[in-house]
Coordinates of N, CA and C in Angstrom, one line a residue:
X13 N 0.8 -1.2 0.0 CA 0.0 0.0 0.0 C 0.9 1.2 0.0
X14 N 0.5 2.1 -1.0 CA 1.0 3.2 -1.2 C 0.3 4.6 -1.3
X15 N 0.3 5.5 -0.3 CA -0.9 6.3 0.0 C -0.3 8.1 0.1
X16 N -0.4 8.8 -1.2 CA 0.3 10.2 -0.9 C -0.4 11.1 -0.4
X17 N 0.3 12.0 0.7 CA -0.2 13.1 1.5 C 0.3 13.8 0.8
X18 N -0.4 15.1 -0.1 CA 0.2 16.5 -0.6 C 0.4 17.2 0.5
X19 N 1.5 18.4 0.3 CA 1.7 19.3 1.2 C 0.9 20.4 1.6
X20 N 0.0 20.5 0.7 CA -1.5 21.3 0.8 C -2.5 20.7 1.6
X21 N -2.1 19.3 1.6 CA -3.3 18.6 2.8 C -2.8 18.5 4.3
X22 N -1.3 19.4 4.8 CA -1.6 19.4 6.3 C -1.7 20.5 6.9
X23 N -2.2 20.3 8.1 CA -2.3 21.4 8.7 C -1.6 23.0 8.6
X24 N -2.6 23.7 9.0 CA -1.0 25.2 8.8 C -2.2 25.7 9.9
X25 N -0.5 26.8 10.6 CA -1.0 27.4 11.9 C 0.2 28.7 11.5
X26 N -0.4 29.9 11.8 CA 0.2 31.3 11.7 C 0.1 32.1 13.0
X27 N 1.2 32.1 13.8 CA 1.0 32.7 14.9 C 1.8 33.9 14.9
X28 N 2.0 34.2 13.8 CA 3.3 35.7 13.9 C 4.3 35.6 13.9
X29 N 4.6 34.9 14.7 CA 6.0 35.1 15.0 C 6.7 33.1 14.9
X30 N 5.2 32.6 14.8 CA 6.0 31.5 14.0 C 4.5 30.9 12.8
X31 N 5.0 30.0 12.1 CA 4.4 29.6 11.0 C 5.0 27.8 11.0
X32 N 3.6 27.4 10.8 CA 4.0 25.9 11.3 C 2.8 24.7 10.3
X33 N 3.7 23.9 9.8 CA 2.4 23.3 9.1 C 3.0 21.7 9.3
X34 N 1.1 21.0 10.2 CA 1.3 20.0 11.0 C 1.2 18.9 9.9
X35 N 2.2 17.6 9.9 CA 1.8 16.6 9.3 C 0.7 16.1 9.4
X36 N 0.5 15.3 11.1 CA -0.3 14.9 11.7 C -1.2 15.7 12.8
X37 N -1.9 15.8 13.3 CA -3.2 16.1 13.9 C -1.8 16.9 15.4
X38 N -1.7 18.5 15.8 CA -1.3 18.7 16.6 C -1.9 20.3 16.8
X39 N -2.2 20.5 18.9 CA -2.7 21.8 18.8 C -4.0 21.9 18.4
X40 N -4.1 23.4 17.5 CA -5.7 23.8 17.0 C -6.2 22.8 16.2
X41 N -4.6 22.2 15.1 CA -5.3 21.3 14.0 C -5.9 19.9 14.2
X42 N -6.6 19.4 14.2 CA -7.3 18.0 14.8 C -8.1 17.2 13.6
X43 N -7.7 16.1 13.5 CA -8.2 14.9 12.3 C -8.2 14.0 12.9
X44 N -9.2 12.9 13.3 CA -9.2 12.2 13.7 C -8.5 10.9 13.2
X45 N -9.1 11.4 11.6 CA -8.1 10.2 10.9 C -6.7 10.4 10.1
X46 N -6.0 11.3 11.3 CA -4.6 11.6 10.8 C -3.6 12.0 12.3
X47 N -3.7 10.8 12.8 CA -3.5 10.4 14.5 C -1.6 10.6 14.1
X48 N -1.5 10.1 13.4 CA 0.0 9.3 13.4 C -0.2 8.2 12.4
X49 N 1.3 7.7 12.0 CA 1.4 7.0 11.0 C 2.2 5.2 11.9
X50 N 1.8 4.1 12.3 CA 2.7 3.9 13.4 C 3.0 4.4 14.7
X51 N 4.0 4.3 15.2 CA 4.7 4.7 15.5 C 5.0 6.3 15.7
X52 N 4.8 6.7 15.0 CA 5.4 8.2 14.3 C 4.2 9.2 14.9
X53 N 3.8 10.2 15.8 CA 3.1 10.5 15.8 C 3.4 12.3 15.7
X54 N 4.4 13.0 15.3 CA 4.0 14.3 15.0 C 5.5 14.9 13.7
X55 N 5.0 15.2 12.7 CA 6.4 15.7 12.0 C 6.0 17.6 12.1
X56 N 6.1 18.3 12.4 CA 5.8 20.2 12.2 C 7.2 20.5 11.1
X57 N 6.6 21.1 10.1 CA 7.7 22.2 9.6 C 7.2 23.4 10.1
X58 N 8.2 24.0 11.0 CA 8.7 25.3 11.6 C 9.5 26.3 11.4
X59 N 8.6 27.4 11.0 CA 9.5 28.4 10.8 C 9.3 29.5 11.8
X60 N 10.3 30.1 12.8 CA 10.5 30.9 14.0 C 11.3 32.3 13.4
X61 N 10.2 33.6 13.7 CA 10.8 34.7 13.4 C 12.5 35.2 13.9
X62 N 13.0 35.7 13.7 CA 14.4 36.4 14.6 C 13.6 36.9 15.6
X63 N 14.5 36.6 16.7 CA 14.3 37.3 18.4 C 13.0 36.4 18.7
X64 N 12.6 35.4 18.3 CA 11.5 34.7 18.8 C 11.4 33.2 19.4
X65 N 10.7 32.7 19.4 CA 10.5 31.7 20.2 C 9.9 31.0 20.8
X66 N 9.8 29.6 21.2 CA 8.9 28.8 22.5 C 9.4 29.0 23.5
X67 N 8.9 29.6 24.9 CA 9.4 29.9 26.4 C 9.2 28.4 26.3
X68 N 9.3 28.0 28.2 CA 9.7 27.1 28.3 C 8.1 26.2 28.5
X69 N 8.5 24.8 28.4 CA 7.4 24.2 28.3 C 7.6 22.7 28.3
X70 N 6.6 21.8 29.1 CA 6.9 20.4 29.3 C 6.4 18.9 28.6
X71 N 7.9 18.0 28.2 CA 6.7 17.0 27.5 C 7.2 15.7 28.5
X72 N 6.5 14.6 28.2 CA 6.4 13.7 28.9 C 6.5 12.3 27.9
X73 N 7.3 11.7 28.5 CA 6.8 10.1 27.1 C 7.4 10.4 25.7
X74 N 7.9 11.0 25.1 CA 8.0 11.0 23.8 C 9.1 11.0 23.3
X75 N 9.7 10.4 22.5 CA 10.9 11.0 21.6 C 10.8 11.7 21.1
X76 N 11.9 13.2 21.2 CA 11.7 14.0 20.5 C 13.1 14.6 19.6
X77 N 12.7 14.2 17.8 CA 13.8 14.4 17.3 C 13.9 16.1 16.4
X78 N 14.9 16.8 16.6 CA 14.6 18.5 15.8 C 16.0 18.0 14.9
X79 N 15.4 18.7 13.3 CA 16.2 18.8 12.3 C 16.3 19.8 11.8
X80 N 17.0 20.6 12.1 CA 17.6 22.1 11.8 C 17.2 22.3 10.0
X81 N 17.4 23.0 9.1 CA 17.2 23.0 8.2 C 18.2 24.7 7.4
X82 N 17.6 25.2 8.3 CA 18.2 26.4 8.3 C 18.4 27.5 9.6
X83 N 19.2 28.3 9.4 CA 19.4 29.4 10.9 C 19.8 28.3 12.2
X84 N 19.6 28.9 13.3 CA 20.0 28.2 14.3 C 19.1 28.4 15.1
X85 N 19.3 27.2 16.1 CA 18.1 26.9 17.1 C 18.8 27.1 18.6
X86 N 18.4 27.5 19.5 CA 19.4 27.9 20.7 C 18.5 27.2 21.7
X87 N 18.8 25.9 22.0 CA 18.1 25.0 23.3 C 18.7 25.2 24.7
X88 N 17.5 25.0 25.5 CA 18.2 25.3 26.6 C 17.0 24.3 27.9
X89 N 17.3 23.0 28.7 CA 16.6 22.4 29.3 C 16.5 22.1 30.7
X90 N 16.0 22.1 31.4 CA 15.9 21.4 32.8 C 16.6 20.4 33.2
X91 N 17.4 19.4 32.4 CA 18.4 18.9 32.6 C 20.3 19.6 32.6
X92 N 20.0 20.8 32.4 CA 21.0 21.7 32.1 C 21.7 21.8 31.1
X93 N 20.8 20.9 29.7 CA 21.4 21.6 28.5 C 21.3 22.7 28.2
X94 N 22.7 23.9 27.6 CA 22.2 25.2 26.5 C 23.4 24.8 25.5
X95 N 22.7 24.1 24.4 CA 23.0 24.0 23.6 C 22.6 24.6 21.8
X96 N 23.1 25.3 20.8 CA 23.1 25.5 19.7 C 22.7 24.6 18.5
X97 N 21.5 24.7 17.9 CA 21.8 23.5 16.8 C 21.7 24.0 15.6
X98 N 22.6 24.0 14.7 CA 22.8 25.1 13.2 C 22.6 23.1 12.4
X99 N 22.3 23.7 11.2 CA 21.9 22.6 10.0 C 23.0 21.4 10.3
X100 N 22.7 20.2 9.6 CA 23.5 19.6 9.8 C 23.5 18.7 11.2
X101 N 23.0 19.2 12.5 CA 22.8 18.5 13.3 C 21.5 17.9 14.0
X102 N 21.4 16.5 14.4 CA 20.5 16.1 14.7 C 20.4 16.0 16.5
X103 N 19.0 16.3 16.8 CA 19.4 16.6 18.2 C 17.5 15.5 18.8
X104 N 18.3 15.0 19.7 CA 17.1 13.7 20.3 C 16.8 14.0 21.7
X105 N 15.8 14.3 21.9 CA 15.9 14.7 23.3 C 14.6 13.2 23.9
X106 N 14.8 12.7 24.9 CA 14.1 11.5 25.8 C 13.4 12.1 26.6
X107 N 11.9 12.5 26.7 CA 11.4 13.2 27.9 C 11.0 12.5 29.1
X108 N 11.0 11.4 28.5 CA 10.4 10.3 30.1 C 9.7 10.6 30.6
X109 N 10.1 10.1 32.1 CA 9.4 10.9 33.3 C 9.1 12.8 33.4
X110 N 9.6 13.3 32.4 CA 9.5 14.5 32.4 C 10.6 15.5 31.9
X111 N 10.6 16.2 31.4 CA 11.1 17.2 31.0 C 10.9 18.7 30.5
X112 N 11.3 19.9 31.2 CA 11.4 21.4 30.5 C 12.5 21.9 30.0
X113 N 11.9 22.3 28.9 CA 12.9 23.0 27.9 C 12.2 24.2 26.6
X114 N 13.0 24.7 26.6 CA 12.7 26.2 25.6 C 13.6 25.9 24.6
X115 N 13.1 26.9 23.2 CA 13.7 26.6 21.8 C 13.3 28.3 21.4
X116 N 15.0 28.8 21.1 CA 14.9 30.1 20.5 C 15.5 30.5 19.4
X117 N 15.0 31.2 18.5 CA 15.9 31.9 17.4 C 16.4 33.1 18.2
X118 N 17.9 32.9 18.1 CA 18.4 34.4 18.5 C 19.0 35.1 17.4
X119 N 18.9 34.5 16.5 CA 20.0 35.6 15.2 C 19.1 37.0 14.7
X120 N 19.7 37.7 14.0 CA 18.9 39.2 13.8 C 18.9 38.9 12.3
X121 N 17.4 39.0 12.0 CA 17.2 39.2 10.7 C 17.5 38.0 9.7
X122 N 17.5 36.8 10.0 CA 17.3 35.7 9.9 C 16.3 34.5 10.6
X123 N 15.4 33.9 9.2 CA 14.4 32.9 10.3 C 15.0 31.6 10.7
X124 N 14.2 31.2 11.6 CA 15.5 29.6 11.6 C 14.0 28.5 11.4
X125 N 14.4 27.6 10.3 CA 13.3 26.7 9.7 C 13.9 25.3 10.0
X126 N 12.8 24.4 10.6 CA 13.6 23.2 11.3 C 12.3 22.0 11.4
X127 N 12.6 20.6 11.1 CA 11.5 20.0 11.4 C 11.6 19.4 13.0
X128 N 10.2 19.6 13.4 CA 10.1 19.0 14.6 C 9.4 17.5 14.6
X129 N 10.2 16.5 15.4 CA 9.4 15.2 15.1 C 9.5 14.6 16.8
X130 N 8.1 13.6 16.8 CA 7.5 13.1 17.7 C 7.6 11.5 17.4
X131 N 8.1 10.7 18.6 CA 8.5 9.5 17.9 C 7.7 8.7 19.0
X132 N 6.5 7.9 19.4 CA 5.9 7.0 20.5 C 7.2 6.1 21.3
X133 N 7.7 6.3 22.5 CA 8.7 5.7 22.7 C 8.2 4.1 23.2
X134 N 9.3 2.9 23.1 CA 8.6 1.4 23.6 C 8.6 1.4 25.4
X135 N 9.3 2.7 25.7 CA 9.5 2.2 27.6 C 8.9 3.5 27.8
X136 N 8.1 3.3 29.2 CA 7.8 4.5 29.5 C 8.5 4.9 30.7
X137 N 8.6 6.5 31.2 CA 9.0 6.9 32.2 C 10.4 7.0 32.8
X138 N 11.4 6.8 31.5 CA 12.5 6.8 31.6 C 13.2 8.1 32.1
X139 N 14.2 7.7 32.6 CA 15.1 9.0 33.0 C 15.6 9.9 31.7
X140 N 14.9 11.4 31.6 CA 15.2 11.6 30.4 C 16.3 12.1 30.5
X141 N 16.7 12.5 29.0 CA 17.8 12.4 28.3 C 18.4 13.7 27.1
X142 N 19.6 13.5 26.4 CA 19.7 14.3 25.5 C 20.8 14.0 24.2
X143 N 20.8 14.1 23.4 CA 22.0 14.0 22.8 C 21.6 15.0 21.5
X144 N 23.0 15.0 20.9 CA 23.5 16.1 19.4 C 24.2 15.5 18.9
X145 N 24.2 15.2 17.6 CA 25.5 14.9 16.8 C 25.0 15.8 15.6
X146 N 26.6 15.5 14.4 CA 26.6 16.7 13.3 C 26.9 15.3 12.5
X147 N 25.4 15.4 11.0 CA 25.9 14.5 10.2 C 26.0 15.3 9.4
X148 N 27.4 15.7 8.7 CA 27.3 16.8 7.2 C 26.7 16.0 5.9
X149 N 26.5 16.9 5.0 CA 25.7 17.0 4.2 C 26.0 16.2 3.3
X150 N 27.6 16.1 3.2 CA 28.6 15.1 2.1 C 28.0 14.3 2.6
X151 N 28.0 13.3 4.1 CA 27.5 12.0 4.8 C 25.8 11.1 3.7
X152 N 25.0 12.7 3.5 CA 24.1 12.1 3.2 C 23.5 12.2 1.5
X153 N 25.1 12.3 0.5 CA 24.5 12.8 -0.4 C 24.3 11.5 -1.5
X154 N 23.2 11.0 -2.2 CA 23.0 10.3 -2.6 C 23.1 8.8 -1.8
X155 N 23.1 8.9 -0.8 CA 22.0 7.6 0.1 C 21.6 8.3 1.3
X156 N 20.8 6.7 1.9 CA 20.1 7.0 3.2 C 20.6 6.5 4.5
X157 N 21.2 7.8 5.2 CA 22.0 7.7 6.1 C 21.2 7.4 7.2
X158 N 21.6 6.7 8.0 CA 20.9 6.8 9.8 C 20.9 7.6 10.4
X159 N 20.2 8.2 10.8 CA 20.3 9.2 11.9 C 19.6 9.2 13.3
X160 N 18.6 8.4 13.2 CA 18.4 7.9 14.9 C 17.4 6.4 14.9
X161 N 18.3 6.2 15.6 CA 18.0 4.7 16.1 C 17.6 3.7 17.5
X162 N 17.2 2.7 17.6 CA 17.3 2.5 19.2 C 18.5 1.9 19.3
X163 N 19.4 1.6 18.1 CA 20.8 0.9 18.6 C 21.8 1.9 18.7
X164 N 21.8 3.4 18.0 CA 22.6 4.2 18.2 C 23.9 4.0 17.1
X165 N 23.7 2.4 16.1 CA 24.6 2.5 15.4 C 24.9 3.4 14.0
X166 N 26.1 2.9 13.3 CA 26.6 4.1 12.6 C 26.9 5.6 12.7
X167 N 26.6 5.8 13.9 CA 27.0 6.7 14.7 C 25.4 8.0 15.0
X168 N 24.2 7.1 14.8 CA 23.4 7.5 14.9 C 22.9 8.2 16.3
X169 N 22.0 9.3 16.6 CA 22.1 9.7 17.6 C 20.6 8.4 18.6
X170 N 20.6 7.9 19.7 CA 19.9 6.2 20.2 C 18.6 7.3 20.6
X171 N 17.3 6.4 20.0 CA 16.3 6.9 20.3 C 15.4 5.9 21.5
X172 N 14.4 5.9 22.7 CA 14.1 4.6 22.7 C 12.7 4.3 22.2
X173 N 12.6 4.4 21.3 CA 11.5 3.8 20.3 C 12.2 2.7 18.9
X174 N 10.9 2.1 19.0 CA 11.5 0.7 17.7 C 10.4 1.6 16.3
X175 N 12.3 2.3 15.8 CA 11.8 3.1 14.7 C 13.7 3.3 14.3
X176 N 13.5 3.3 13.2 CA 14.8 3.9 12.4 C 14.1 4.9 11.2
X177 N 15.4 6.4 11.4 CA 15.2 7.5 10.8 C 16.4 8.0 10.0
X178 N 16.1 7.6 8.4 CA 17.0 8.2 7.3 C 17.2 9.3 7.1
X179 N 17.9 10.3 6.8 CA 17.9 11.3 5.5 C 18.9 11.3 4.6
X180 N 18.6 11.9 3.6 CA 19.5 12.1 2.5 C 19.4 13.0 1.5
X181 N 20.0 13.0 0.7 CA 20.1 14.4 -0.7 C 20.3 13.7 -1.9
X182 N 19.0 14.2 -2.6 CA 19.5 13.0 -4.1 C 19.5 14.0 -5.3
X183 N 20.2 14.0 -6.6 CA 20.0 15.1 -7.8 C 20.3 13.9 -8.7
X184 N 19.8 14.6 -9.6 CA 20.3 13.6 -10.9 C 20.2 12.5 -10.9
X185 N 20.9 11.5 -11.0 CA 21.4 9.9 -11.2 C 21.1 9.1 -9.9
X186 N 21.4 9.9 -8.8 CA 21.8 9.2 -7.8 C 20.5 8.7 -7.2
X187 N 20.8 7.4 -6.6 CA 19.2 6.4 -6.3 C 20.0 5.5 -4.9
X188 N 18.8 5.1 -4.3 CA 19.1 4.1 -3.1 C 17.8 3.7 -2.6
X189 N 18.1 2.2 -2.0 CA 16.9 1.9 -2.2 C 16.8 1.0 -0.8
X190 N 16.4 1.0 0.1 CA 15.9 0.5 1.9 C 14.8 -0.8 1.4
X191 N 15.6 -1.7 2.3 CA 14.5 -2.9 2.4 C 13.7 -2.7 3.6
X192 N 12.3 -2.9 3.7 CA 11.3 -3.2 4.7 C 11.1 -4.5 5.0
X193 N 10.4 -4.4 5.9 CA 10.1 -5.4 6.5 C 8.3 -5.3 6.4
X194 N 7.5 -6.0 5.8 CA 6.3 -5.8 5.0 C 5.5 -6.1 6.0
X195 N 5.6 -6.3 7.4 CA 4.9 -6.5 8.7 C 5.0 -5.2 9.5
X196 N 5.6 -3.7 8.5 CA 6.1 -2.9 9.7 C 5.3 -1.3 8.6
X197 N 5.4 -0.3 9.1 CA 5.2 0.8 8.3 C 6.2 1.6 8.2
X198 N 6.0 2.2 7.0 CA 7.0 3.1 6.6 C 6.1 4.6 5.9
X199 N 7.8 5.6 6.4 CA 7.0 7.3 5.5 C 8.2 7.5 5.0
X200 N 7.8 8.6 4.2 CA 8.5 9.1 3.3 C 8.2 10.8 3.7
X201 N 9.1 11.6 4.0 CA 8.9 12.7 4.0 C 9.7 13.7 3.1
X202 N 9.1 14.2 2.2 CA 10.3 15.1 1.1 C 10.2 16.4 1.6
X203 N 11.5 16.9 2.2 CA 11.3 18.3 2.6 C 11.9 19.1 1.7
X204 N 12.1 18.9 0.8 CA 12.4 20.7 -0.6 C 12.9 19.2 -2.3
X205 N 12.6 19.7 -2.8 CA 12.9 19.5 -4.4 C 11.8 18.6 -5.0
X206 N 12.2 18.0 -5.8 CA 11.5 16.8 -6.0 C 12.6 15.2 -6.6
X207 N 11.6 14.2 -5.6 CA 12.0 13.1 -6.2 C 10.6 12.0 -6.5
X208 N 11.5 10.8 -6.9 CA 10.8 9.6 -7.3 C 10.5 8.2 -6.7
X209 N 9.7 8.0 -5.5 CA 9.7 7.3 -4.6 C 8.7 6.2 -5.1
X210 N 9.2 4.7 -5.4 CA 9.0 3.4 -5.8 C 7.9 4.0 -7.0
X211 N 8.4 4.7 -8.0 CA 8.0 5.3 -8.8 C 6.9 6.8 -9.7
X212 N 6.7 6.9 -7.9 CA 5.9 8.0 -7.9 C 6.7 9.2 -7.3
X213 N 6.1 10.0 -8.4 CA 7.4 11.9 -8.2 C 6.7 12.7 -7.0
X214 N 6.9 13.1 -6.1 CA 6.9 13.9 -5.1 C 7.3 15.4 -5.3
X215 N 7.0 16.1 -4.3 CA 7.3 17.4 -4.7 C 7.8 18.0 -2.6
X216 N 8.6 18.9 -2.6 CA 8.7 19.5 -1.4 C 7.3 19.4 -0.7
X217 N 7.7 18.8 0.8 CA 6.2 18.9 1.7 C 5.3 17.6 1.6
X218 N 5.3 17.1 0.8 CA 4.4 16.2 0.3 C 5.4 14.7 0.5
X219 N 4.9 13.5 1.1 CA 4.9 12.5 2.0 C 4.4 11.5 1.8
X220 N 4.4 10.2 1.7 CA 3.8 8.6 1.1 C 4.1 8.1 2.6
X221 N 3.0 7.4 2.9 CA 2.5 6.3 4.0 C 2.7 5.0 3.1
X222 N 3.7 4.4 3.5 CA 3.7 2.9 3.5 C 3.0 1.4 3.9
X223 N 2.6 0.7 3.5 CA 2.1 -0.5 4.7 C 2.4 -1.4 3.8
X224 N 2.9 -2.6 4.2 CA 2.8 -4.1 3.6 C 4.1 -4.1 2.1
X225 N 5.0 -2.8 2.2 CA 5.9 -2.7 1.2 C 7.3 -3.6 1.4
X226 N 8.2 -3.7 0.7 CA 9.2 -4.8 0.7 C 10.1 -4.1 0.3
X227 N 10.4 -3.0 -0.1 CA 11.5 -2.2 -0.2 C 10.9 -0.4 -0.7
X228 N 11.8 1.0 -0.5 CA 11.7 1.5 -1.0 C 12.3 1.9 -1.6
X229 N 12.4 2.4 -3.0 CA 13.6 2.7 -4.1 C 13.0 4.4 -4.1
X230 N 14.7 5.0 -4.1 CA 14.3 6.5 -4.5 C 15.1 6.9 -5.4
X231 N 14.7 7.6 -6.8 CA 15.4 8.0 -7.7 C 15.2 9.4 -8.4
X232 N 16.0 9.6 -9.2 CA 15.4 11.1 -10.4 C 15.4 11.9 -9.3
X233 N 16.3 12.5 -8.4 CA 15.9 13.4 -7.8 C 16.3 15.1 -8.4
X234 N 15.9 16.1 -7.7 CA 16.1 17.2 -8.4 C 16.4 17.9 -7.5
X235 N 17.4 17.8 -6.7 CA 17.5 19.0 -5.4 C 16.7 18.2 -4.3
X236 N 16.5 17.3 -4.1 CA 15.6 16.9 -3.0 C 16.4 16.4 -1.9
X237 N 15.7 16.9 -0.8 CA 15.8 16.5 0.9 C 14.8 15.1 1.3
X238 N 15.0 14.1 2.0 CA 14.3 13.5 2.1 C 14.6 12.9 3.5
X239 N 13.3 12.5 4.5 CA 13.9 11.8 6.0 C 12.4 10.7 5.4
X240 N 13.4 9.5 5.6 CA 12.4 8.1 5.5 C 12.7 7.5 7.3
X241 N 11.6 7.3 7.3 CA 11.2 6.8 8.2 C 10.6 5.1 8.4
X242 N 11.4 4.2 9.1 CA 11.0 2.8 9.4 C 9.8 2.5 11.1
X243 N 9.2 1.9 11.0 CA 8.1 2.4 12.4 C 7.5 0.8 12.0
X244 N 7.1 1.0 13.2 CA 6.1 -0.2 13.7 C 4.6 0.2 13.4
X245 N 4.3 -0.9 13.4 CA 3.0 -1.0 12.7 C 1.4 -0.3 13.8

């Protein structure tokens, strides 16, 4: 089963000072039949004015993965992280039993645009957590690189949910192709260009739900960003 979400069919929320359009059901936007995919339960593309921001605020249970995209993101949490995250870095935060933390653009006259993702964790109430790593851009150009995992391997940043999270950069020629496991679900998220996913062209924003697949092949791309997602059913 192969099922496309356009980028005109998710949510959008305009609050001024940010602009945010919800994959799945989050906040004011609400679908009952667009809960989560799996496993997977929130992707936001976010875009935060200069000098702006989320004060601080608490989550609980969730994996939470931020993909910088552009500008910088300035974190800062109740575990005593203050840390920076500029493109290139992937940052996992564990909320467990609990966690506060705030997310700011400080630069002047630049927006900082970043996906936010929500991942159902398999333990609950763990001691939360944090981590950062930097995968550069060369790492992900023309395949699909790991980037968080529950095993932490390839130097992935360890999530604890039973889910593995690709991205990569494809132009021209370049193609790669992930085997599934056809008892499990899979997404496809294209965040800017266009490509060609098990034969169907995509465009920036726009996203394929998986079920019952055996592999996915990505090809013909044209500038395109892509995070594929492996998830439980």
């Amino acid at each position: 089963m192969l099922k496309l979400k356009k980028s005109s069919d998710r949510g959008y929320a305009n609050h001024g000072w940010l602009k945010s359009y919800h994959s799945f059901s989050f906040a004011d936007y609400y679908d009952s039949k667009n809960m989560g995919w799996g496993n997977l339960r929130v992707i936001n593309e976010d875009v935060i004015n200069p000098g702006t921001g989320f004060g601080e605020h608490s989550h609980r249970n969730m994996e939470i993965i931020t993909y910088v995209l552009s500008g910088e993101l300035a974190h800062e949490d109740s575990l005593g992280n203050i840390k920076t995250i500029p493109p290139g870095d992937v940052q996992r935060m564990s909320a467990g039993k609990g966690v506060t933390h705030s997310e700011f653009n400080h630069a002047k006259g630049q927006n900082t645009h970043l996906l936010q993702i929500w991942i159902e964790p398999n333990i609950q109430n763990i001691k939360p957590s944090y981590e950062q790593k930097t995968v550069p851009k060369i790492n992900k150009q023309g395949v699909l690189r790991l980037i968080a995992s529950p095993t932490g391997e390839q130097d992935s940043v360890t999530i604890h949910a039973d889910a593995n999270l690709y991205a990569g950069f494809f132009n021209d020629e370049e193609s790669a192709t992930l085997t599934l496991n056809p008892s499990r679900k899979a997404y496809v998220h294209l965040i800017r260009g266009e490509l060609k996913v098990n034969g169907q062209t995509i465009s920036g924003g726009d996203a394929l739900l998986l079920a019952q697949e055996t592999q996915i092949q990505l090809s013909d791309g044209k500038k395109a960003e892509v995070l594929v997602f492996d998830l439980t059913a």
